Amino acid sequence: MIKLIPAADHHHAKIGDWLESYYLFSFADYYDPANVQFGPLRVFNHDRITGQNGFPLHPHAEMEVVTVVLDGELTHKDSLSNDVTLKAGDVQRMTTGTGFSHSESNNSDKNTELLQLWFLPNKKGLAPAYEHMSLDFLDAKNKLVPLVTGQKVLENVVYLNSNSTVYYGHVGRGENIDFKTFKIRKALVYVLTGGMLVNNVEAETGDQVRLESQDIISLHGSAEATFILVDVPAAEVNY
């Protein structure tokens, strides 16, 4: 199965003049019973936060929350006493487990662009935890860069309590990348910029392609493109 979801079909949310978001799955005031999750991937939001604004302290539980900063900066504070400022190219993971509170704010004068993905964990009742790394993935050329994973075959990436992996990718015009997978897994490709063919399905900026029962995901640059690829199990046995 290969399903293209155009950018125009994503839910567009705007809160005041400080937050603009695109929801790839049901979230907040948007609910579609046919679009709740994809394997353990429960939330995928593309956010833009204006300067001197952000999310106040709020709680979560039983979720793996991944934040990928694409542009600008983001200051994170939490109930574990972490106080860090993330820059473009940084990735963080929050294990909210039995209970975790955090705030995320843009304390600069320019806009911040980020992705936030939530995964149902592969084990309930985990102790709250936090990790972030500077991965400098934005300079990648014609390759996939793993950002966060629970698959032990990958190193030097942020850890995730899910048998899933999030990649940032770049493919040049006319170039190809083949991602080997298994028919028991699923993948979601979200185009950040440009245009590309995903197993011969044309996708442009803001489009997503969901794939199931594939052995290989072929990524071809119809134009220079950047994208996110999320590789997930069809079912996470412990959630």
mmCIF file of C-alpha atoms in Angstrom:
data_model
loop_
_atom_site.group_PDB
_atom_site.id
_atom_site.type_symbol
_atom_site.label_atom_id
_atom_site.label_comp_id
_atom_site.label_asym_id
_atom_site.label_seq_id
_atom_site.Cartn_x
_atom_site.Cartn_y
_atom_site.Cartn_z
ATOM 1 C CA MET A 1 0.000 0.000 0.000
ATOM 2 C CA ILE A 2 1.230 3.466 -0.939
ATOM 3 C CA LYS A 3 -0.872 6.486 -0.002
ATOM 4 C CA LEU A 4 -0.145 10.096 -0.923
ATOM 5 C CA ILE A 5 -1.616 12.741 1.391
ATOM 6 C CA PRO A 6 -1.209 16.212 -0.160
ATOM 7 C CA ALA A 7 -0.142 19.187 1.933
ATOM 8 C CA ALA A 8 -3.548 20.795 1.361
ATOM 9 C CA ASP A 9 -5.188 17.908 3.247
ATOM 10 C CA HIS A 10 -3.192 18.444 6.452
ATOM 11 C CA HIS A 11 -4.961 20.188 9.303
ATOM 12 C CA HIS A 12 -3.756 23.789 9.564
ATOM 13 C CA ALA A 13 -3.897 25.314 13.032
ATOM 14 C CA LYS A 14 -3.067 28.871 14.009
ATOM 15 C CA ILE A 15 -3.031 30.079 17.606
ATOM 16 C CA GLY A 16 -3.050 33.854 17.832
ATOM 17 C CA ASP A 17 -0.109 35.404 16.051
ATOM 18 C CA TRP A 18 2.525 33.216 17.724
ATOM 19 C CA LEU A 19 2.019 29.607 16.549
ATOM 20 C CA GLU A 20 1.310 28.092 13.148
ATOM 21 C CA SER A 21 1.120 24.297 12.863
ATOM 22 C CA TYR A 22 0.339 21.561 10.390
ATOM 23 C CA TYR A 23 -0.949 18.317 11.942
ATOM 24 C CA LEU A 24 -0.329 15.080 10.058
ATOM 25 C CA PHE A 25 -2.452 13.134 12.583
ATOM 26 C CA SER A 26 -5.360 13.878 14.899
ATOM 27 C CA PHE A 27 -4.214 16.361 17.529
ATOM 28 C CA ALA A 28 -5.738 18.959 19.870
ATOM 29 C CA ASP A 29 -9.027 20.227 18.376
ATOM 30 C CA TYR A 30 -8.559 18.195 15.160
ATOM 31 C CA TYR A 31 -9.899 14.650 15.324
ATOM 32 C CA ASP A 32 -10.307 12.211 12.457
ATOM 33 C CA PRO A 33 -10.968 8.617 13.596
ATOM 34 C CA ALA A 34 -9.368 7.383 10.367
ATOM 35 C CA ASN A 35 -6.184 9.353 11.036
ATOM 36 C CA VAL A 36 -5.151 8.749 14.634
ATOM 37 C CA GLN A 37 -1.788 6.986 14.354
ATOM 38 C CA PHE A 38 0.588 5.068 12.112
ATOM 39 C CA GLY A 39 2.008 2.093 14.003
ATOM 40 C CA PRO A 40 3.337 3.657 17.245
ATOM 41 C CA LEU A 41 3.622 7.117 15.621
ATOM 42 C CA ARG A 42 0.825 9.097 17.250
ATOM 43 C CA VAL A 43 1.684 12.764 16.497
ATOM 44 C CA PHE A 44 3.612 14.520 13.729
ATOM 45 C CA ASN A 45 3.350 18.317 13.861
ATOM 46 C CA HIS A 46 5.254 20.895 11.804
ATOM 47 C CA ASP A 47 5.389 24.066 13.928
ATOM 48 C CA ARG A 48 6.522 27.650 13.500
ATOM 49 C CA ILE A 49 6.816 29.765 16.655
ATOM 50 C CA THR A 50 7.315 33.511 16.446
ATOM 51 C CA GLY A 51 9.959 35.266 18.526
ATOM 52 C CA GLN A 52 9.469 35.728 22.270
ATOM 53 C CA ASN A 53 6.690 33.127 22.431
ATOM 54 C CA GLY A 54 6.226 29.465 23.295
ATOM 55 C CA PHE A 55 4.430 26.724 25.187
ATOM 56 C CA PRO A 56 4.126 27.210 28.972
ATOM 57 C CA LEU A 57 4.844 24.421 31.450
ATOM 58 C CA HIS A 58 2.471 21.495 30.832
ATOM 59 C CA PRO A 59 2.387 17.752 31.685
ATOM 60 C CA HIS A 60 2.587 14.556 29.643
ATOM 61 C CA ALA A 61 2.622 10.842 30.431
ATOM 62 C CA GLU A 62 3.282 7.545 28.633
ATOM 63 C CA MET A 63 4.692 9.051 25.452
ATOM 64 C CA GLU A 64 8.059 9.410 23.712
ATOM 65 C CA VAL A 65 8.213 13.040 22.517
ATOM 66 C CA VAL A 66 10.796 13.902 19.849
ATOM 67 C CA THR A 67 11.619 17.480 18.819
ATOM 68 C CA VAL A 68 13.692 18.276 15.715
ATOM 69 C CA VAL A 69 14.792 21.909 15.316
ATOM 70 C CA LEU A 70 15.000 22.959 11.663
ATOM 71 C CA ASP A 71 15.584 26.701 12.069
ATOM 72 C CA GLY A 72 16.032 29.183 14.901
ATOM 73 C CA GLU A 73 16.294 28.129 18.536
ATOM 74 C CA LEU A 74 14.155 26.587 21.264
ATOM 75 C CA THR A 75 14.637 26.815 25.028
ATOM 76 C CA HIS A 76 13.540 23.723 26.940
ATOM 77 C CA LYS A 77 12.862 23.547 30.694
ATOM 78 C CA ASP A 78 11.418 20.543 32.507
ATOM 79 C CA SER A 79 10.570 18.871 35.801
ATOM 80 C CA LEU A 80 13.933 17.056 35.773
ATOM 81 C CA SER A 81 15.710 20.447 36.109
ATOM 82 C CA ASN A 82 16.941 20.495 32.510
ATOM 83 C CA ASP A 83 17.360 24.003 31.103
ATOM 84 C CA VAL A 84 18.844 23.976 27.596
ATOM 85 C CA THR A 85 18.610 25.978 24.380
ATOM 86 C CA LEU A 86 18.409 23.885 21.235
ATOM 87 C CA LYS A 87 19.704 25.213 17.916
ATOM 88 C CA ALA A 88 18.967 24.275 14.307
ATOM 89 C CA GLY A 89 20.309 20.753 13.776
ATOM 90 C CA ASP A 90 19.560 19.656 17.352
ATOM 91 C CA VAL A 91 17.278 16.780 18.348
ATOM 92 C CA GLN A 92 15.721 16.037 21.730
ATOM 93 C CA ARG A 93 13.714 13.176 23.222
ATOM 94 C CA MET A 94 11.522 13.276 26.295
ATOM 95 C CA THR A 95 10.403 10.037 27.892
ATOM 96 C CA THR A 96 7.311 11.253 29.711
ATOM 97 C CA GLY A 97 6.621 7.844 31.272
ATOM 98 C CA THR A 98 4.978 8.073 34.696
ATOM 99 C CA GLY A 99 4.772 11.878 34.458
ATOM 100 C CA PHE A 100 6.845 14.727 33.054
ATOM 101 C CA SER A 101 6.279 18.476 32.689
ATOM 102 C CA HIS A 102 8.084 20.804 30.299
ATOM 103 C CA SER A 103 7.975 24.173 28.573
ATOM 104 C CA GLU A 104 9.325 25.057 25.120
ATOM 105 C CA SER A 105 9.922 28.699 24.202
ATOM 106 C CA ASN A 106 11.467 30.760 21.452
ATOM 107 C CA ASN A 107 13.350 33.452 23.345
ATOM 108 C CA SER A 108 14.923 34.956 20.222
ATOM 109 C CA ASP A 109 13.574 37.674 17.938
ATOM 110 C CA LYS A 110 13.293 35.424 14.871
ATOM 111 C CA ASN A 111 10.932 32.578 14.084
ATOM 112 C CA THR A 112 11.689 29.003 15.097
ATOM 113 C CA GLU A 113 10.727 26.080 12.869
ATOM 114 C CA LEU A 114 10.511 22.597 14.349
ATOM 115 C CA LEU A 115 8.983 19.170 14.048
ATOM 116 C CA GLN A 116 7.470 17.358 16.991
ATOM 117 C CA LEU A 117 6.725 13.651 16.831
ATOM 118 C CA TRP A 118 5.129 11.542 19.548
ATOM 119 C CA PHE A 119 5.545 7.771 19.748
ATOM 120 C CA LEU A 120 3.695 5.340 21.958
ATOM 121 C CA PRO A 121 6.462 3.657 23.989
ATOM 122 C CA ASN A 122 7.316 -0.027 23.790
ATOM 123 C CA LYS A 123 6.973 -0.266 27.573
ATOM 124 C CA LYS A 124 4.630 1.488 29.991
ATOM 125 C CA GLY A 125 5.590 2.908 33.384
ATOM 126 C CA LEU A 126 9.034 4.150 32.340
ATOM 127 C CA ALA A 127 10.838 6.640 34.537
ATOM 128 C CA PRO A 128 10.832 10.160 33.029
ATOM 129 C CA ALA A 129 14.029 10.899 31.097
ATOM 130 C CA TYR A 130 15.537 13.467 28.746
ATOM 131 C CA GLU A 131 18.245 13.470 26.059
ATOM 132 C CA HIS A 132 19.376 15.836 23.343
ATOM 133 C CA MET A 133 22.172 15.871 20.783
ATOM 134 C CA SER A 134 23.579 18.275 18.193
ATOM 135 C CA LEU A 135 23.598 16.186 15.015
ATOM 136 C CA ASP A 136 24.239 18.863 12.348
ATOM 137 C CA PHE A 137 22.037 16.955 9.927
ATOM 138 C CA LEU A 138 20.973 19.983 7.899
ATOM 139 C CA ASP A 139 24.121 19.856 5.726
ATOM 140 C CA ALA A 140 23.447 16.280 4.571
ATOM 141 C CA LYS A 141 23.758 15.653 0.838
ATOM 142 C CA ASN A 142 22.242 12.668 -0.959
ATOM 143 C CA LYS A 143 21.860 10.526 2.132
ATOM 144 C CA LEU A 144 19.692 9.636 5.095
ATOM 145 C CA VAL A 145 20.837 10.746 8.552
ATOM 146 C CA PRO A 146 19.361 8.867 11.545
ATOM 147 C CA LEU A 147 18.200 11.296 14.225
ATOM 148 C CA VAL A 148 16.478 9.161 16.837
ATOM 149 C CA THR A 149 16.062 5.396 17.144
ATOM 150 C CA GLY A 150 15.200 2.458 19.339
ATOM 151 C CA GLN A 151 16.848 0.051 16.902
ATOM 152 C CA LYS A 152 20.165 -1.006 18.406
ATOM 153 C CA VAL A 153 21.946 -1.328 15.053
ATOM 154 C CA LEU A 154 22.398 2.462 14.915
ATOM 155 C CA GLU A 155 24.837 4.475 17.042
ATOM 156 C CA ASN A 156 25.459 8.149 17.864
ATOM 157 C CA VAL A 157 21.780 9.059 17.643
ATOM 158 C CA VAL A 158 19.200 10.037 20.241
ATOM 159 C CA TYR A 159 17.655 6.995 21.935
ATOM 160 C CA LEU A 160 13.929 6.220 21.654
ATOM 161 C CA ASN A 161 11.826 3.743 23.624
ATOM 162 C CA SER A 162 10.191 2.474 20.443
ATOM 163 C CA ASN A 163 11.342 0.117 17.722
ATOM 164 C CA SER A 164 11.251 3.081 15.335
ATOM 165 C CA THR A 165 13.743 5.373 13.612
ATOM 166 C CA VAL A 166 13.450 8.946 12.367
ATOM 167 C CA TYR A 167 15.730 9.996 9.497
ATOM 168 C CA TYR A 168 16.437 13.366 7.908
ATOM 169 C CA GLY A 169 17.130 13.053 4.209
ATOM 170 C CA HIS A 170 18.436 15.043 1.268
ATOM 171 C CA VAL A 171 18.303 13.954 -2.358
ATOM 172 C CA GLY A 172 19.603 16.004 -5.262
ATOM 173 C CA ARG A 173 17.787 16.490 -8.537
ATOM 174 C CA GLY A 174 18.142 13.276 -10.529
ATOM 175 C CA GLU A 175 19.750 11.433 -7.603
ATOM 176 C CA ASN A 176 18.460 8.261 -5.943
ATOM 177 C CA ILE A 177 18.445 6.768 -2.456
ATOM 178 C CA ASP A 178 17.116 3.274 -1.722
ATOM 179 C CA PHE A 179 15.941 2.553 1.807
ATOM 180 C CA LYS A 180 15.738 -1.166 2.566
ATOM 181 C CA THR A 181 12.884 -2.172 4.825
ATOM 182 C CA PHE A 182 10.651 -5.171 5.548
ATOM 183 C CA LYS A 183 7.041 -5.912 4.691
ATOM 184 C CA ILE A 184 6.239 -6.183 8.412
ATOM 185 C CA ARG A 185 7.154 -2.497 8.856
ATOM 186 C CA LYS A 186 5.681 0.822 7.734
ATOM 187 C CA ALA A 187 7.252 4.086 6.618
ATOM 188 C CA LEU A 188 6.123 7.697 6.340
ATOM 189 C CA VAL A 189 7.943 10.193 4.117
ATOM 190 C CA TYR A 190 7.253 13.904 4.714
ATOM 191 C CA VAL A 191 8.677 16.351 2.174
ATOM 192 C CA LEU A 192 10.141 19.455 3.794
ATOM 193 C CA THR A 193 11.341 21.201 0.625
ATOM 194 C CA GLY A 194 11.449 20.491 -3.107
ATOM 195 C CA GLY A 195 9.982 17.550 -4.959
ATOM 196 C CA MET A 196 10.664 13.814 -5.124
ATOM 197 C CA LEU A 197 9.354 10.458 -6.259
ATOM 198 C CA VAL A 198 8.646 7.997 -3.444
ATOM 199 C CA ASN A 199 8.305 4.559 -5.044
ATOM 200 C CA ASN A 200 7.273 6.431 -8.205
ATOM 201 C CA VAL A 201 4.659 8.552 -6.407
ATOM 202 C CA GLU A 202 5.288 12.273 -6.945
ATOM 203 C CA ALA A 203 5.427 14.255 -3.684
ATOM 204 C CA GLU A 204 6.110 17.965 -3.253
ATOM 205 C CA THR A 205 6.711 20.343 -0.348
ATOM 206 C CA GLY A 206 4.393 19.539 2.556
ATOM 207 C CA ASP A 207 3.109 16.268 1.082
ATOM 208 C CA GLN A 208 3.399 12.976 2.927
ATOM 209 C CA VAL A 209 3.540 9.431 1.596
ATOM 210 C CA ARG A 210 2.602 6.464 3.782
ATOM 211 C CA LEU A 211 3.921 3.059 2.754
ATOM 212 C CA GLU A 212 3.156 -0.461 3.928
ATOM 213 C CA SER A 213 4.258 -3.955 2.823
ATOM 214 C CA GLN A 214 7.331 -2.685 0.947
ATOM 215 C CA ASP A 215 10.804 -4.245 0.659
ATOM 216 C CA ILE A 216 12.509 -1.099 -0.646
ATOM 217 C CA ILE A 217 11.539 2.556 -0.557
ATOM 218 C CA SER A 218 13.002 4.292 -3.590
ATOM 219 C CA LEU A 219 13.598 8.024 -3.154
ATOM 220 C CA HIS A 220 14.308 9.968 -6.341
ATOM 221 C CA GLY A 221 14.878 13.710 -6.564
ATOM 222 C CA SER A 222 12.584 15.148 -9.231
ATOM 223 C CA ALA A 223 13.996 18.395 -7.852
ATOM 224 C CA GLU A 224 16.418 18.901 -4.996
ATOM 225 C CA ALA A 225 14.491 17.800 -1.896
ATOM 226 C CA THR A 226 14.784 17.512 1.868
ATOM 227 C CA PHE A 227 12.510 15.211 3.808
ATOM 228 C CA ILE A 228 11.831 13.201 6.948
ATOM 229 C CA LEU A 229 11.494 9.419 6.805
ATOM 230 C CA VAL A 230 9.918 7.655 9.786
ATOM 231 C CA ASP A 231 10.383 3.872 9.905
ATOM 232 C CA VAL A 232 8.026 2.126 12.348
ATOM 233 C CA PRO A 233 6.826 -1.378 13.220
ATOM 234 C CA ALA A 234 3.333 -2.237 12.060
ATOM 235 C CA ALA A 235 2.548 -2.866 15.739
ATOM 236 C CA GLU A 236 4.559 -2.085 18.896
ATOM 237 C CA VAL A 237 3.904 -5.125 21.069
ATOM 238 C CA ASN A 238 4.030 -3.473 24.497
ATOM 239 C CA TYR A 239 1.884 -0.367 24.037
#
